[in-house]
CSV table of C-alpha atoms in Angstrom, one decimal:
chain,number,residue,atom,x,y,z
A,1,UNK,CA,-71.4,-3.5,111.7
A,2,UNK,CA,-69.1,-6.1,110.2
A,3,UNK,CA,-66.3,-5.0,107.9
A,4,UNK,CA,-67.3,-5.8,104.2
A,5,UNK,CA,-65.5,-8.8,102.8
A,6,UNK,CA,-63.4,-8.6,99.6
A,7,UNK,CA,-66.2,-9.6,97.2
A,8,UNK,CA,-68.6,-7.0,98.8
A,9,UNK,CA,-66.0,-4.3,98.3
A,10,UNK,CA,-65.4,-5.2,94.7
A,11,UNK,CA,-69.2,-5.3,94.0
A,12,UNK,CA,-69.5,-1.9,95.7
A,13,UNK,CA,-66.8,-0.5,93.5
A,14,UNK,CA,-68.4,-1.8,90.3
A,15,UNK,CA,-71.8,-0.4,91.4
A,16,UNK,CA,-70.2,3.0,92.0
A,17,UNK,CA,-68.6,3.0,88.6
A,18,UNK,CA,-71.9,1.9,86.9
A,19,UNK,CA,-73.8,4.8,88.5
A,20,UNK,CA,-71.3,7.5,87.8
A,21,UNK,CA,-71.0,9.6,84.7
A,22,UNK,CA,-68.4,12.2,85.9
A,23,UNK,CA,-65.4,10.0,86.9
A,24,UNK,CA,-61.9,11.2,87.4
A,25,UNK,CA,-59.0,8.9,87.8
A,26,UNK,CA,-55.9,9.9,89.8
A,27,UNK,CA,-53.0,7.4,89.2
A,28,UNK,CA,-49.5,6.7,90.3
A,29,UNK,CA,-46.7,4.3,89.6
A,30,UNK,CA,-48.7,1.2,90.6
A,31,UNK,CA,-50.7,1.6,87.5
A,32,UNK,CA,-47.6,1.1,85.3
A,33,UNK,CA,-45.9,-1.6,87.3
A,34,UNK,CA,-48.4,-4.0,85.9
A,35,UNK,CA,-47.1,-3.1,82.5
A,36,UNK,CA,-43.6,-4.0,83.6
A,37,UNK,CA,-42.4,-0.5,84.5
A,38,UNK,CA,-40.6,-0.4,87.9
A,39,UNK,CA,-41.6,2.2,90.4
A,40,UNK,CA,-39.4,3.8,93.1
A,41,UNK,CA,-40.9,2.7,96.3
A,42,UNK,CA,-42.1,-0.8,95.9
A,43,UNK,CA,-40.1,-3.8,97.2
A,44,UNK,CA,-38.8,-4.4,93.6
A,45,UNK,CA,-38.6,-0.8,92.8
A,46,UNK,CA,-35.6,1.3,91.8
A,47,UNK,CA,-34.9,2.3,95.4
A,48,UNK,CA,-34.0,-1.2,96.2
A,49,UNK,CA,-31.4,-1.6,93.4
A,50,UNK,CA,-27.8,-0.5,93.7
A,51,UNK,CA,-26.4,2.6,91.9
A,52,UNK,CA,-23.5,5.0,92.5
A,53,UNK,CA,-26.1,7.5,93.6
A,54,UNK,CA,-29.6,7.2,95.0
A,55,UNK,CA,-32.3,7.6,92.3
A,56,UNK,CA,-33.8,10.6,94.0
A,57,UNK,CA,-30.4,12.3,93.8
A,58,UNK,CA,-29.9,11.4,90.1
A,59,UNK,CA,-33.4,12.6,89.2
A,60,UNK,CA,-32.9,16.0,90.7
A,61,UNK,CA,-32.5,19.3,88.9
A,62,UNK,CA,-29.1,19.9,90.6
A,63,UNK,CA,-27.7,16.5,89.5
A,64,UNK,CA,-29.0,17.0,86.0
A,65,UNK,CA,-27.1,20.4,85.8
A,66,UNK,CA,-23.9,19.2,87.5
A,67,UNK,CA,-23.7,15.6,86.2
A,68,UNK,CA,-25.6,15.6,83.0
A,69,UNK,CA,-23.9,12.6,81.3
A,70,UNK,CA,-24.4,10.4,84.4
A,71,UNK,CA,-28.0,11.6,84.6
A,72,UNK,CA,-28.6,10.4,81.0
A,73,UNK,CA,-26.8,7.0,81.6
A,74,UNK,CA,-29.3,6.3,84.4
A,75,UNK,CA,-32.2,7.9,82.5
A,76,UNK,CA,-31.7,5.7,79.4
A,77,UNK,CA,-31.3,2.5,81.4
A,78,UNK,CA,-34.1,2.9,83.9
A,79,UNK,CA,-36.6,5.5,82.8
A,80,UNK,CA,-37.1,4.8,79.1
A,81,UNK,CA,-39.3,1.7,79.1
A,82,UNK,CA,-40.5,2.2,75.5
A,83,UNK,CA,-41.6,-1.4,74.8
A,84,UNK,CA,-44.1,-1.3,77.7
A,85,UNK,CA,-47.8,-1.8,76.7
A,86,UNK,CA,-51.0,-0.6,78.4
A,87,UNK,CA,-52.6,-3.0,80.8
A,88,UNK,CA,-56.2,-3.5,81.6
A,89,UNK,CA,-56.4,-0.5,83.9
A,90,UNK,CA,-55.2,1.8,81.1
A,91,UNK,CA,-57.6,0.1,78.6
A,92,UNK,CA,-60.7,0.3,80.8
A,93,UNK,CA,-60.0,4.0,81.6
A,94,UNK,CA,-59.9,4.7,77.9
A,95,UNK,CA,-63.1,2.8,77.3
A,96,UNK,CA,-64.8,4.8,80.1
A,97,UNK,CA,-63.7,8.0,78.5
A,98,UNK,CA,-65.0,6.9,75.1
A,99,UNK,CA,-68.3,6.1,76.8
A,100,UNK,CA,-68.5,9.6,78.1
A,101,UNK,CA,-68.3,8.6,81.8
A,102,UNK,CA,-64.7,9.4,82.6
A,103,UNK,CA,-63.8,13.0,82.2
A,104,UNK,CA,-60.0,13.0,82.9
A,105,UNK,CA,-57.0,11.0,83.9
A,106,UNK,CA,-54.6,12.8,86.3
A,107,UNK,CA,-51.4,10.9,86.4
A,108,UNK,CA,-48.0,11.1,88.2
A,109,UNK,CA,-46.6,8.7,85.6
A,110,UNK,CA,-44.4,9.9,82.7
A,111,UNK,CA,-44.6,6.8,80.4
A,112,UNK,CA,-47.5,7.8,78.1
A,113,UNK,CA,-49.3,4.5,78.5
A,114,UNK,CA,-52.7,6.2,79.1
A,115,UNK,CA,-52.5,7.9,75.7
A,116,UNK,CA,-51.2,4.7,74.1
A,117,UNK,CA,-54.4,2.9,75.4
A,118,UNK,CA,-56.6,5.6,73.8
A,119,UNK,CA,-57.2,8.2,76.5
A,120,UNK,CA,-57.3,11.7,75.3
A,121,UNK,CA,-57.8,13.8,78.4
A,122,UNK,CA,-54.6,13.0,80.3
A,123,UNK,CA,-53.1,15.5,82.7
A,124,UNK,CA,-49.5,14.6,83.3
A,125,UNK,CA,-48.4,16.1,86.6
A,126,UNK,CA,-44.8,15.1,86.2
A,127,UNK,CA,-44.4,15.5,82.4
A,128,UNK,CA,-43.6,12.8,79.8
A,129,UNK,CA,-40.5,10.9,78.5
A,130,UNK,CA,-42.0,11.3,75.1
A,131,UNK,CA,-41.4,15.1,75.0
A,132,UNK,CA,-37.9,16.4,75.0
A,133,UNK,CA,-36.6,19.8,73.9
A,134,UNK,CA,-33.4,21.6,73.1
A,135,UNK,CA,-32.6,24.0,75.9
A,136,UNK,CA,-31.2,26.5,73.4
A,137,UNK,CA,-33.6,26.6,70.4
A,138,UNK,CA,-36.5,24.6,71.9
A,139,UNK,CA,-36.6,22.1,69.0
A,140,UNK,CA,-38.6,19.0,70.1
A,141,UNK,CA,-37.4,15.4,70.1
A,142,UNK,CA,-39.1,12.1,70.9
A,143,UNK,CA,-38.1,9.4,73.4
A,144,UNK,CA,-36.5,7.2,70.7
A,145,UNK,CA,-34.1,10.0,69.8
A,146,UNK,CA,-33.0,10.1,73.5
A,147,UNK,CA,-32.8,6.4,73.8
A,148,UNK,CA,-30.5,6.0,70.8
A,149,UNK,CA,-28.3,9.0,71.6
A,150,UNK,CA,-25.0,8.7,73.4
A,151,UNK,CA,-23.6,10.6,76.3
A,152,UNK,CA,-25.5,14.0,76.5
A,153,UNK,CA,-28.1,14.2,73.6
A,154,UNK,CA,-27.5,17.2,71.4
A,155,UNK,CA,-29.9,19.2,69.1
A,156,UNK,CA,-29.4,18.4,65.4
A,157,UNK,CA,-30.2,22.1,64.6
A,158,UNK,CA,-28.1,24.1,67.0
A,159,UNK,CA,-26.0,21.6,69.1
A,160,UNK,CA,-27.6,22.6,72.4
A,161,UNK,CA,-28.3,20.1,75.2
A,162,UNK,CA,-31.7,18.3,75.0
A,163,UNK,CA,-33.7,18.0,78.3
A,164,UNK,CA,-36.6,15.7,79.0
A,165,UNK,CA,-39.9,17.4,79.6
A,166,UNK,CA,-40.2,15.6,83.0
A,167,UNK,CA,-40.5,17.3,86.4
A,168,UNK,CA,-37.3,16.5,88.3
A,169,UNK,CA,-36.9,16.8,92.0
A,170,UNK,CA,-36.4,20.5,93.0
A,171,UNK,CA,-38.5,21.6,90.0
A,172,UNK,CA,-42.1,22.9,90.3
A,173,UNK,CA,-45.2,21.4,88.7
A,174,UNK,CA,-46.8,23.1,85.7
A,175,UNK,CA,-49.4,25.6,87.0
A,176,UNK,CA,-51.8,25.1,84.1
A,177,UNK,CA,-51.8,21.3,84.6
A,178,UNK,CA,-52.4,21.7,88.3
A,179,UNK,CA,-55.3,24.1,87.7
A,180,UNK,CA,-57.0,21.7,85.2
A,181,UNK,CA,-56.5,18.8,87.7
A,182,UNK,CA,-58.2,20.8,90.4
A,183,UNK,CA,-61.1,21.7,88.1
A,184,UNK,CA,-61.8,18.1,87.1
A,185,UNK,CA,-61.3,16.6,90.6
A,186,UNK,CA,-63.4,19.2,92.3
A,187,UNK,CA,-66.3,18.6,89.9
A,188,UNK,CA,-66.1,14.8,89.8
A,189,UNK,CA,-69.0,12.7,91.1
A,190,UNK,CA,-66.5,9.8,91.6
A,191,UNK,CA,-62.8,10.0,92.2
A,192,UNK,CA,-60.8,6.8,91.8
A,193,UNK,CA,-57.2,6.9,93.2
A,194,UNK,CA,-55.1,4.0,92.0
A,195,UNK,CA,-51.6,2.8,92.3
A,196,UNK,CA,-50.2,5.5,94.5
A,197,UNK,CA,-49.3,5.7,98.2
A,198,UNK,CA,-50.2,9.4,98.1
A,199,UNK,CA,-46.8,10.2,99.6
A,200,UNK,CA,-45.5,12.7,96.9
A,201,UNK,CA,-46.6,16.3,97.3
A,202,UNK,CA,-47.8,18.6,96.0
A,203,UNK,CA,-49.5,16.1,93.6
A,204,UNK,CA,-51.0,14.0,96.5
A,205,UNK,CA,-52.7,17.1,97.9
A,206,UNK,CA,-54.9,17.4,94.8
A,207,UNK,CA,-57.2,14.7,96.2
A,208,UNK,CA,-58.3,17.2,98.9
A,209,UNK,CA,-60.2,19.1,96.3
A,210,UNK,CA,-62.7,16.3,95.8
A,211,UNK,CA,-66.1,17.2,97.2
A,212,UNK,CA,-68.2,14.1,96.4
A,213,UNK,CA,-69.0,10.9,98.3
A,214,UNK,CA,-67.5,8.3,96.1
A,215,UNK,CA,-63.8,8.5,96.9
A,216,UNK,CA,-62.2,5.1,96.1
A,217,UNK,CA,-58.6,4.1,96.8
A,218,UNK,CA,-57.1,1.2,95.0
A,219,UNK,CA,-53.6,0.1,96.0
A,220,UNK,CA,-51.8,-3.2,96.7
A,221,UNK,CA,-50.9,-1.9,100.1
A,222,UNK,CA,-52.7,0.3,102.6
A,223,UNK,CA,-52.2,4.1,102.4
A,224,UNK,CA,-52.5,6.9,104.9
A,225,UNK,CA,-55.6,8.1,103.2
A,226,UNK,CA,-57.6,4.8,103.4
A,227,UNK,CA,-59.4,6.1,106.5
A,228,UNK,CA,-60.9,9.0,104.7
A,229,UNK,CA,-62.0,7.0,101.6
A,230,UNK,CA,-65.6,5.9,101.0
A,231,UNK,CA,-64.1,2.6,99.8
A,232,UNK,CA,-60.5,1.3,100.0
A,233,UNK,CA,-59.4,-1.8,98.1
A,234,UNK,CA,-56.1,-3.6,98.4
A,235,UNK,CA,-56.2,-5.1,94.9
A,236,UNK,CA,-54.3,-5.4,91.6
A,237,UNK,CA,-55.7,-2.4,89.7
A,238,UNK,CA,-55.5,-4.2,86.4
A,239,UNK,CA,-57.5,-7.2,87.7
A,240,UNK,CA,-60.0,-4.9,89.4
A,241,UNK,CA,-60.6,-2.8,86.4
A,242,UNK,CA,-60.9,-5.9,84.2
A,243,UNK,CA,-64.2,-6.6,86.0
A,244,UNK,CA,-65.7,-3.3,84.8
A,245,UNK,CA,-68.4,-3.8,82.2
A,246,UNK,CA,-69.0,-0.8,79.9
């Protein structure tokens, strides 16, 4: 049987979406790059720029503890993209949720763009730049406070160091968030995986809990999981989702 052409694949994707009412979306950095937020592993990502330390080193728990001021210099410059706006993928996912057909967004992103687009059930595996807390008294601060602080941000109430509520390398994921993600993925009738190479574990392992027959992978480049997908599309996720009629 001949391999389906691009139009046939897109049509098949749209048909799957139309016939599904328990959709879960699992997304990675590629969802946000179309909003102008750089990822780590793309050609234009942070890994291909020059710094005194590799980004993976800077964004580690050890580096945060031992070089907190340098961590924040990088974090403010490269991780706080607070002017970014949701793209068509974010918008369509929010519309699908409003229509009752999408049950949850599971995301590896920390930018809050899904919520900004109107999604309410967003499971943030790696936390969010919009939540920050004092390590001493646990007072909460928003991303704007961190952006406009200098050196190491300090708590207004007690003077303690403020830490972003993001999962750094060497830190574990939140168990409750993982359990919720497993619940929604295992009960979905359609799982759409978008904008991720599925290279980061344990988050990538969550897709193994899907039990249905509408597993769709959408990424600009091929992934190691394409062979197990019911449909794999190498497309711009924003352009593809723009074709969804709700």
